[in-house]
PDB file of C-alpha atoms in Angstrom:
ATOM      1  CA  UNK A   1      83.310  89.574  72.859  1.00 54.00           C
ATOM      2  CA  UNK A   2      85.475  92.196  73.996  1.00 61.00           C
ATOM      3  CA  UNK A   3      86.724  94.760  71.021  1.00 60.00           C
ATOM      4  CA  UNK A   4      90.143  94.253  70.801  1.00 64.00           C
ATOM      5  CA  UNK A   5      92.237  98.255  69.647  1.00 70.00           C
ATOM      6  CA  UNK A   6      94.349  98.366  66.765  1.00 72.00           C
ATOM      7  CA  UNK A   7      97.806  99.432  66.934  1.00 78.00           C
ATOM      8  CA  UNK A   8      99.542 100.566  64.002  1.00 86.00           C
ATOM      9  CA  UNK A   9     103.185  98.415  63.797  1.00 84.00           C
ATOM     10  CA  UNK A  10     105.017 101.706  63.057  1.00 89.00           C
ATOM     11  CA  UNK A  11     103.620 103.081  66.328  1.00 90.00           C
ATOM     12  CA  UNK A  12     104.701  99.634  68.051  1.00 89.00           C
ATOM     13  CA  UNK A  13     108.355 100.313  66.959  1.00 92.00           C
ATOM     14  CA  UNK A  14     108.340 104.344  67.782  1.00 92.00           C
ATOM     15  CA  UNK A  15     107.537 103.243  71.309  1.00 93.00           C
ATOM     16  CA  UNK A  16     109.729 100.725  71.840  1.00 93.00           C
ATOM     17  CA  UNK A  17     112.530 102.784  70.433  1.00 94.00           C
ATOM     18  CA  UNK A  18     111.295 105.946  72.476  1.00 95.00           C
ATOM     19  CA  UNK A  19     111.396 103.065  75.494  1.00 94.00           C
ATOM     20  CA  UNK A  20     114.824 102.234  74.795  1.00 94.00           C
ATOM     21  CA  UNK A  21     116.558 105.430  74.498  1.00 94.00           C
ATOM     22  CA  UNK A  22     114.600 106.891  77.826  1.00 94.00           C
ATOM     23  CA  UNK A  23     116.393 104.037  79.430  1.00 93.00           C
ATOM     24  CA  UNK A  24     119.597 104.419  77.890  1.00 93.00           C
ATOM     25  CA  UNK A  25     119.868 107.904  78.396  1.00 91.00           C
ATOM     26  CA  UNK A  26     119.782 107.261  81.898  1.00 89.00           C
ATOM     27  CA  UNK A  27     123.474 105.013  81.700  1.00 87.00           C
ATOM     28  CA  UNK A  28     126.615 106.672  82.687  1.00 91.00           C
ATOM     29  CA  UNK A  29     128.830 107.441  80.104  1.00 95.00           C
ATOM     30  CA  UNK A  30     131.278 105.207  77.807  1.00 97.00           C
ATOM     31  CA  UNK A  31     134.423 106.422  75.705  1.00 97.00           C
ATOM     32  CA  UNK A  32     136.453 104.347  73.312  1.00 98.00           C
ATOM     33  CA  UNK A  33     139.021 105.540  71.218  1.00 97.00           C
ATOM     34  CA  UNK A  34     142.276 104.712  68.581  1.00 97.00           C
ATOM     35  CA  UNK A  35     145.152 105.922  69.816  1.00 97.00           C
ATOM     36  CA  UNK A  36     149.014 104.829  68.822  1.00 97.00           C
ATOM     37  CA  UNK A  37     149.561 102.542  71.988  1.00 97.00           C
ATOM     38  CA  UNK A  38     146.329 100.683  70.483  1.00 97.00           C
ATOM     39  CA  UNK A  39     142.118 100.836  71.900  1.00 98.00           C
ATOM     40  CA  UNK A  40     141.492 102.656  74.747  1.00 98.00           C
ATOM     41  CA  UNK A  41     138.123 101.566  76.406  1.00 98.00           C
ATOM     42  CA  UNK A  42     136.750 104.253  79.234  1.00 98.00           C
ATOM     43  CA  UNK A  43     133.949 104.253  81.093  1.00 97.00           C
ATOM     44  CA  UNK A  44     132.313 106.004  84.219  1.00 95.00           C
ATOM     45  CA  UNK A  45     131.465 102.773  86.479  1.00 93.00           C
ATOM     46  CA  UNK A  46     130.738 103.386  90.165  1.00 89.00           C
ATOM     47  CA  UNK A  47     131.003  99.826  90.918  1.00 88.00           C
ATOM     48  CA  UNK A  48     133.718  97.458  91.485  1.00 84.00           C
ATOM     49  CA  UNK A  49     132.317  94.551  90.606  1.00 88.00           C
ATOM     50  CA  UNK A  50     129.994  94.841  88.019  1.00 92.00           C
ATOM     51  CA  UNK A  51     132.099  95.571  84.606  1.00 96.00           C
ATOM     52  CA  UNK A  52     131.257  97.781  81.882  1.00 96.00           C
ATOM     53  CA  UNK A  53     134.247  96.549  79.904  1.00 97.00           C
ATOM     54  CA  UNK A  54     135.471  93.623  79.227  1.00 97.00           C
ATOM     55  CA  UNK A  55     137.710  91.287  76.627  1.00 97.00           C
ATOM     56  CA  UNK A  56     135.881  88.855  74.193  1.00 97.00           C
ATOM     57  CA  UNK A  57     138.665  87.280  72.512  1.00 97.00           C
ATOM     58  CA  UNK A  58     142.339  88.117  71.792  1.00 95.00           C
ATOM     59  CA  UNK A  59     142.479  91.356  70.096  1.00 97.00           C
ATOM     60  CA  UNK A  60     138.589  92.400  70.891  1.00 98.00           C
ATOM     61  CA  UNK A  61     136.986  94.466  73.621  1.00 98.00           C
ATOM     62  CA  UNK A  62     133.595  94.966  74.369  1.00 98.00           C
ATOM     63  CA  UNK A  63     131.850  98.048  76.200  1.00 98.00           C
ATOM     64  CA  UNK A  64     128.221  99.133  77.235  1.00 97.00           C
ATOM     65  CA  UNK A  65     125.693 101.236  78.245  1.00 96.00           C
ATOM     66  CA  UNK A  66     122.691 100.257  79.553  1.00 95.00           C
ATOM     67  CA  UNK A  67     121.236  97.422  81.901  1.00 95.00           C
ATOM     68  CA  UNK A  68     123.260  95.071  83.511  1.00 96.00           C
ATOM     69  CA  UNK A  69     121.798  91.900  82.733  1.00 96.00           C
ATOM     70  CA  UNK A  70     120.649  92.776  79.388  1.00 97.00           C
ATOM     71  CA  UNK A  71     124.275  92.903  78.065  1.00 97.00           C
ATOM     72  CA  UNK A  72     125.747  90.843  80.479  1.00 97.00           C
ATOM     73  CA  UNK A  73     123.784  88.094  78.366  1.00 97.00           C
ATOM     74  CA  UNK A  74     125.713  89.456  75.084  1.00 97.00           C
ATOM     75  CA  UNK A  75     128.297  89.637  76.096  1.00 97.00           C
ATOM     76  CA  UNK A  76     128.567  85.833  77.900  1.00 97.00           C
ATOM     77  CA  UNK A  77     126.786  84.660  74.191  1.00 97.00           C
ATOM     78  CA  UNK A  78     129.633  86.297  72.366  1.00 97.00           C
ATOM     79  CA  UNK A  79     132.867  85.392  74.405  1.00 97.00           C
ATOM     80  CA  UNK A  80     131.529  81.438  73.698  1.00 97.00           C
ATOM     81  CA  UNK A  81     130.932  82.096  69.910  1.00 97.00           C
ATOM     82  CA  UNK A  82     134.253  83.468  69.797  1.00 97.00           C
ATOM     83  CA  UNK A  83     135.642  80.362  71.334  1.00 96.00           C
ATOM     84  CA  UNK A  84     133.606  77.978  69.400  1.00 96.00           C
ATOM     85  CA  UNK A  85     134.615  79.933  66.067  1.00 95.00           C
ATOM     86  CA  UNK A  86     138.379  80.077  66.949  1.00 95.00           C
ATOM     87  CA  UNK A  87     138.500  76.235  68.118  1.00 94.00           C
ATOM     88  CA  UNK A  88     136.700  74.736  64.926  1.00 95.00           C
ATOM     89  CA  UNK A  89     138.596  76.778  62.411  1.00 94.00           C
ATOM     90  CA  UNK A  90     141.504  79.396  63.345  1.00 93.00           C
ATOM     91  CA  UNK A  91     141.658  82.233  66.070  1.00 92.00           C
ATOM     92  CA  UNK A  92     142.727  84.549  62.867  1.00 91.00           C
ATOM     93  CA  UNK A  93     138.976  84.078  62.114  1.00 94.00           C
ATOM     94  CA  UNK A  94     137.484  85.661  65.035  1.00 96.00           C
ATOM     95  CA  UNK A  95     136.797  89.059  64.311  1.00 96.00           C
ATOM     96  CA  UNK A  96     135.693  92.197  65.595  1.00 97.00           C
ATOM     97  CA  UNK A  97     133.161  92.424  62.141  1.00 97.00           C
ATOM     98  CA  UNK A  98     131.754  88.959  62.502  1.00 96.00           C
ATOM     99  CA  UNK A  99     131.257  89.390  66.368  1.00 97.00           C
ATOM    100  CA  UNK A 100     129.147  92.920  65.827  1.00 97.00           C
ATOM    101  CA  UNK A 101     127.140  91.244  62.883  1.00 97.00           C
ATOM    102  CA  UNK A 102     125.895  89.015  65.090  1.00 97.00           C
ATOM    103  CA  UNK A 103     125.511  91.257  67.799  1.00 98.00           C
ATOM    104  CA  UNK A 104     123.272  93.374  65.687  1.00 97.00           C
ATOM    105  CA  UNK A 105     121.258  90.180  64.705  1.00 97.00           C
ATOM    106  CA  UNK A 106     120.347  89.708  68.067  1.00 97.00           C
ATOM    107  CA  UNK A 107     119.514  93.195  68.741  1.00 97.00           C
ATOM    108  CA  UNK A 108     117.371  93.484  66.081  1.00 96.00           C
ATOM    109  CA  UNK A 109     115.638  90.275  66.617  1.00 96.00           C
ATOM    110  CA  UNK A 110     114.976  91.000  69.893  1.00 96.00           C
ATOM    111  CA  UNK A 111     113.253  94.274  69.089  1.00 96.00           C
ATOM    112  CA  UNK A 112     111.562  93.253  66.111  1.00 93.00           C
ATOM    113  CA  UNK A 113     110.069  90.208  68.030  1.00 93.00           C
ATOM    114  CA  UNK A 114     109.824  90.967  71.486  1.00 92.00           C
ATOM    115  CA  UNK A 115     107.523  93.182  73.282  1.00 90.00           C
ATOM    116  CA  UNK A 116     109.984  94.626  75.556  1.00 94.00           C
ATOM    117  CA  UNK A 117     113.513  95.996  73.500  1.00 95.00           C
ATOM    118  CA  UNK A 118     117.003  94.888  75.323  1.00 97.00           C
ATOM    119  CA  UNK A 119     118.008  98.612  77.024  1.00 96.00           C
ATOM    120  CA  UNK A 120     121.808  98.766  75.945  1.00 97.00           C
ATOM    121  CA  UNK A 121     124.004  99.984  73.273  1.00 97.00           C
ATOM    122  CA  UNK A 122     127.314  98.220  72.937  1.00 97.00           C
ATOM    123  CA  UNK A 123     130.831  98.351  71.384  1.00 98.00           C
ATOM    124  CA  UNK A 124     132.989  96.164  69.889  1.00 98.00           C
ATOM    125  CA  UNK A 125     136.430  97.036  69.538  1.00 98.00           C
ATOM    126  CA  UNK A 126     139.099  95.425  67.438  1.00 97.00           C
ATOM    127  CA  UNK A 127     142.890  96.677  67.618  1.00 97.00           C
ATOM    128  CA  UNK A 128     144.602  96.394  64.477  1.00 96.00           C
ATOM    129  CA  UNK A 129     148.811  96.675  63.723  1.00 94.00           C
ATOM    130  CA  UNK A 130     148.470 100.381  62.874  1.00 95.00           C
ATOM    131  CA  UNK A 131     145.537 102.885  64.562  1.00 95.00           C
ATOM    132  CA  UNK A 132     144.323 103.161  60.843  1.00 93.00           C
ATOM    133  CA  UNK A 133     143.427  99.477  61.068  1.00 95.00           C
ATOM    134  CA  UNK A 134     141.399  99.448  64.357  1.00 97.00           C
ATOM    135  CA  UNK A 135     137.939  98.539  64.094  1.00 97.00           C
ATOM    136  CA  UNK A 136     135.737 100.614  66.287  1.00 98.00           C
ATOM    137  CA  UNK A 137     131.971  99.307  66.171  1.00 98.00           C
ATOM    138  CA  UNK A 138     128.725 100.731  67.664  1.00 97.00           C
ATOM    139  CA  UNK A 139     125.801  99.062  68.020  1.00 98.00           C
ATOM    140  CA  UNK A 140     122.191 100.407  69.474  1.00 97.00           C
ATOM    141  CA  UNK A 141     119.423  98.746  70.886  1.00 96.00           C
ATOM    142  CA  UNK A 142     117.430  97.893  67.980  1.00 96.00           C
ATOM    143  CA  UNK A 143     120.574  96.071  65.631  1.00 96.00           C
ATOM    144  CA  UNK A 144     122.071  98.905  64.079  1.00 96.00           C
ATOM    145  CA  UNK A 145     125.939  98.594  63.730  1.00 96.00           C
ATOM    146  CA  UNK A 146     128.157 101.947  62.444  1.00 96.00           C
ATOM    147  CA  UNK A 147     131.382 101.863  61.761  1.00 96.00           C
ATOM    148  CA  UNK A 148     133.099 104.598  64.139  1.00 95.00           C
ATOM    149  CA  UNK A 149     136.121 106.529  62.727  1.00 90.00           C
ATOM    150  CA  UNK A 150     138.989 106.156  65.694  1.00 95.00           C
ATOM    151  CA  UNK A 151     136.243 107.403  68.445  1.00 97.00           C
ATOM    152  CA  UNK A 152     133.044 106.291  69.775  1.00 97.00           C
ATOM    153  CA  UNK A 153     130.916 107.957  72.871  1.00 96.00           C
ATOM    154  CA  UNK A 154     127.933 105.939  74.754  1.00 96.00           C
ATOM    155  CA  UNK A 155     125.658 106.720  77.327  1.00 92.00           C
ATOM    156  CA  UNK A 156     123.038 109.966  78.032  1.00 88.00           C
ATOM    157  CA  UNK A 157     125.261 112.055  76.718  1.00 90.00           C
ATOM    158  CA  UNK A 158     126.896 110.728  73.698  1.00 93.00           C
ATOM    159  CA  UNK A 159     126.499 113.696  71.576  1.00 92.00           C
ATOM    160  CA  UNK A 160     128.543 116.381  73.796  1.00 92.00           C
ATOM    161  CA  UNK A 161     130.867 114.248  74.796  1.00 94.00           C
ATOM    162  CA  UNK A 162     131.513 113.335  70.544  1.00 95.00           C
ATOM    163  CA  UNK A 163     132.203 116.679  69.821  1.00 94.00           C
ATOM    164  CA  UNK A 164     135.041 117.071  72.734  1.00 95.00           C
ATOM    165  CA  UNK A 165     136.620 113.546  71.121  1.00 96.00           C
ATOM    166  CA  UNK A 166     136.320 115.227  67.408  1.00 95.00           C
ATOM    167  CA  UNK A 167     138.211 118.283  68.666  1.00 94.00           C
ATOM    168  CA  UNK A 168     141.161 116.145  69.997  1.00 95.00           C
ATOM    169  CA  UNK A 169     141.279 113.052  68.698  1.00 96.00           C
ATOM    170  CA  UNK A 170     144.654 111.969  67.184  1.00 96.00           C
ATOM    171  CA  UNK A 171     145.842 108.437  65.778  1.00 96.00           C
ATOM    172  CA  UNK A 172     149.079 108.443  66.700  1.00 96.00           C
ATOM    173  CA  UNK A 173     148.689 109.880  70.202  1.00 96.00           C
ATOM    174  CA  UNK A 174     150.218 108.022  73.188  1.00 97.00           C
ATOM    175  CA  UNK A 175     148.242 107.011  75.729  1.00 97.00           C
ATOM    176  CA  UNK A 176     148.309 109.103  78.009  1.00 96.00           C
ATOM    177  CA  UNK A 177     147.449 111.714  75.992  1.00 96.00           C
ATOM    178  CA  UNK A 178     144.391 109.684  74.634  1.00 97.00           C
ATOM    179  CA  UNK A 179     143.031 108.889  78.289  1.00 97.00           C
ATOM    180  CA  UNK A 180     143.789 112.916  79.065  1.00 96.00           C
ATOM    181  CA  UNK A 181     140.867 113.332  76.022  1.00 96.00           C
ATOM    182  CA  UNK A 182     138.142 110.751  77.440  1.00 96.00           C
ATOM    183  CA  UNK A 183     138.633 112.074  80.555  1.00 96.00           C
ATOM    184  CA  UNK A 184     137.974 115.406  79.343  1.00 95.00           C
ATOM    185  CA  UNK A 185     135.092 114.292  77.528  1.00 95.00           C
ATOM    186  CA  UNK A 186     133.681 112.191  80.437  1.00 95.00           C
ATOM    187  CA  UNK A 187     133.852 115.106  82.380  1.00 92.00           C
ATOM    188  CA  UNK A 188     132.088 117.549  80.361  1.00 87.00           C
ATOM    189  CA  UNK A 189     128.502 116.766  81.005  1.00 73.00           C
ATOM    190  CA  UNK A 190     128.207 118.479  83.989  1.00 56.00           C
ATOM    191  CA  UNK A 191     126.056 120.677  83.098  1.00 54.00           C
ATOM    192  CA  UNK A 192     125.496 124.543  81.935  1.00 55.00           C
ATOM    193  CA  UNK A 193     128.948 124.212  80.370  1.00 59.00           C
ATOM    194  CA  UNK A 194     130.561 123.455  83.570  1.00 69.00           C
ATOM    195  CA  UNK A 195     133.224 120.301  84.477  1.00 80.00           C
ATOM    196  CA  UNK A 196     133.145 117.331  86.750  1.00 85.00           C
ATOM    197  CA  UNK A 197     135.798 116.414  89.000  1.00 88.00           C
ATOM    198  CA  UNK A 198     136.282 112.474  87.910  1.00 91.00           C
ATOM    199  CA  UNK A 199     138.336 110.399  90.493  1.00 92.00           C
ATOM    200  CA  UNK A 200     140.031 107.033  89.765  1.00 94.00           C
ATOM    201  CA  UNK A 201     136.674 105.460  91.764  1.00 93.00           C
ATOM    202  CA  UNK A 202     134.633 106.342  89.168  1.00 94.00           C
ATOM    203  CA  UNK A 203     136.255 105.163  86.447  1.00 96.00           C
ATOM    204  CA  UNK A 204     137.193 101.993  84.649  1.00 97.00           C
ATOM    205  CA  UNK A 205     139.784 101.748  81.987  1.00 98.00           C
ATOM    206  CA  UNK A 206     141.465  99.166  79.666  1.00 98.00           C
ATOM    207  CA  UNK A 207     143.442  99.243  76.748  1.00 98.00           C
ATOM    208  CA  UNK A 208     143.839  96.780  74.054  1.00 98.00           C
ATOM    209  CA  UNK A 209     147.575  96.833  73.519  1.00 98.00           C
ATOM    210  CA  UNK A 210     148.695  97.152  70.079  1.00 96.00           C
ATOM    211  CA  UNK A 211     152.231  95.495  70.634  1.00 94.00           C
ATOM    212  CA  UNK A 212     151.306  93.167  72.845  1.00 93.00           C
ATOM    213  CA  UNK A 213     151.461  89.528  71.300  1.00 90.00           C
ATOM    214  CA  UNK A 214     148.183  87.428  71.782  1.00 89.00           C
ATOM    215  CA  UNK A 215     145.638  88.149  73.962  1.00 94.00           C
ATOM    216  CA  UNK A 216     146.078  92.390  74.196  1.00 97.00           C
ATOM    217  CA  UNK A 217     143.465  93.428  76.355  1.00 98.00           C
ATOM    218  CA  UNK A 218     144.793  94.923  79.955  1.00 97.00           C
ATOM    219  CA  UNK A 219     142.827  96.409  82.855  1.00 97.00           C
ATOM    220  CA  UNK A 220     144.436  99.861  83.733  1.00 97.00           C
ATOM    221  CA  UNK A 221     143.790  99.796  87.454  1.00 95.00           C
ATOM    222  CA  UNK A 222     145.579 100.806  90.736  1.00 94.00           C
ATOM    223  CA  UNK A 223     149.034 102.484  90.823  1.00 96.00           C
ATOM    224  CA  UNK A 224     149.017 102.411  87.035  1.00 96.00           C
ATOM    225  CA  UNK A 225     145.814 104.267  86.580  1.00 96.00           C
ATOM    226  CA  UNK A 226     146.688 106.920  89.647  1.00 95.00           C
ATOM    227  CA  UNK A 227     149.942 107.475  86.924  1.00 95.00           C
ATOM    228  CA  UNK A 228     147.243 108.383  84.695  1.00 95.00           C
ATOM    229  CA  UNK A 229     145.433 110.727  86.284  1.00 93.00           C
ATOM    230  CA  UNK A 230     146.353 114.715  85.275  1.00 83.00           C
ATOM    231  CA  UNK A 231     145.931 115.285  89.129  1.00 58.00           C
ATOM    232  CA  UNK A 232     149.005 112.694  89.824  1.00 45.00           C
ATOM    233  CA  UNK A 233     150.983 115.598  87.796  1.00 45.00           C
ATOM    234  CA  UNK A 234     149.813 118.019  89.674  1.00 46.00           C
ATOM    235  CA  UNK A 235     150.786 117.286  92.982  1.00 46.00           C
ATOM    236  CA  UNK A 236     154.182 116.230  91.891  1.00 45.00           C
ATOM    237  CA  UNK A 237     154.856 119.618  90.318  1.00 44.00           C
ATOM    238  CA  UNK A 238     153.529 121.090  93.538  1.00 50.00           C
ATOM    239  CA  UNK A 239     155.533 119.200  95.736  1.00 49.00           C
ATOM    240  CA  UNK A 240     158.785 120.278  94.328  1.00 52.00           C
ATOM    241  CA  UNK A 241     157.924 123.785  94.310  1.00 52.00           C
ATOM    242  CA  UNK A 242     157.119 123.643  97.748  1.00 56.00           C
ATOM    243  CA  UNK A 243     160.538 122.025  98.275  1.00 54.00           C
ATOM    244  CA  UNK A 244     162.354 124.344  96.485  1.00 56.00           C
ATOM    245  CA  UNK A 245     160.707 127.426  98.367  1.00 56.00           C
ATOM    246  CA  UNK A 246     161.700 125.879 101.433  1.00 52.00           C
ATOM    247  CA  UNK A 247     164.406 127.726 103.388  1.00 45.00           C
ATOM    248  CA  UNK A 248     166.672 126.335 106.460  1.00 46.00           C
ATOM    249  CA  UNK A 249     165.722 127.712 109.044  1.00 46.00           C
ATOM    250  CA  UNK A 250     165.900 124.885 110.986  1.00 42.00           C
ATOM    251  CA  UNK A 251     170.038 124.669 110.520  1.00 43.00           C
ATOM    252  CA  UNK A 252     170.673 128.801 111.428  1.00 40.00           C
ATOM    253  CA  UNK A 253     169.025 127.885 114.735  1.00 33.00           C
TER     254      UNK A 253
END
């Protein structure tokens, strides 16, 4: 009979947690954050297709890290508990809270249970009626939630891009000024304290609209997102410098 080798179950979890955060580290980034026009959702997504953000019921978002069809799964399991929940009692009952709990259920019976651990940290975002009230919740691979305060950062590098969002984070900042921050932070990882240049291809964005009445999430795409961009400014105030340097020669001839 062959001898079979003992494993301790501590050592079982260190290396599926080790597994999981090799893997994780390896995901682009992900910023979400309070601001006063409501919950800006951020992250650095070459593809077109293939979302990183998303809305799971009327005043919640949802954002990841990780592998695609690993939260794709949550995500799909949580948008139809959300309806179920809101059709057999009230949509007031759907919450941001009650859709991470059971987020982090999953999570952590998958990685208690399983032999391989789902690769993904997630967010679930809830905009409230003042940036105070916005629930920002992160959840990591093996079921643990934490309750963010106004800001969250995901992906390989979470930490750096934290401490640019603690430097400049502000409640009752507009917009603009809040996606002028993630981008910042987004772009910070470049390595030996340098900056990358982050175009409007590499980047998805929505907002959950504080004002809005009902369902207040909003892709930020196109025309409206180039309006975002600090390099949109740029060019404009370059332009009309270069017009008003401009002398007539063209009418003394």
């Amino acid at each position: 009979m062959a001898m079979q080798f003992y494993t301790s179950p501590e050592q079982i979890m260190r290396d599926r947690a080790e597994f999981a955060r090799k893997n994780i580290s390896r995901g682009r980034n992900v910023v979400v954050l309070s601001c006063a026009d409501g919950v800006l959702l951020v992250a650095e997504n070459v593809s077109s297709a293939l979302h990183k953000v998303y809305e799971l019921y009327d005043r919640i978002g949802f954002a990841a890290v990780g592998k695609y069809n690993e939260f794709e799964n949550l995500r799909t399991a949580g948008v139809r508990m959300a309806d179920l929940r809101g059709y057999s009692y009230d949509r007031r009952d759907v919450t941001a809270a009650s859709l991470a709990k059971a987020f982090a259920q999953t999570l952590g019976a998958i990685f208690s249970e399983q032999t391989k651990p789902f690769e993904v940290e997630i967010c679930v975002a809830g905009v409230g009626t003042a940036p105070e009230a916005d629930e920002l919740y992160r959840l990591t691979f093996d079921g643990s939630i934490n309750d963010e305060p106004g800001y969250l950062a995901m992906g390989g590098a979470a930490d750096q891009l934290k401490e640019v969002l603690a430097e400049g984070h502000d409640f009752e900042a507009p917009l603009a000024d809040a996606f002028a921050l993630a981008l910042r932070a987004l772009s910070s990882d470049g390595g030996n304290g340098t900056r990358r240049e982050l175009t409007t291809d590499v980047l998805e964005v929505a907002v959950l609209e504080r004002a809005r009445p009902g369902r207040a999430f909003r892709r930020i795409e196109g025309l409206a997102l180039d309006a975002l961009m600090p390099a949109a400014e740029t060019e404009e105030a370059e332009a009309d410098d270069e017009a008003e340097g401009e002398t007539p020669e063209a009418d003394e001839s």
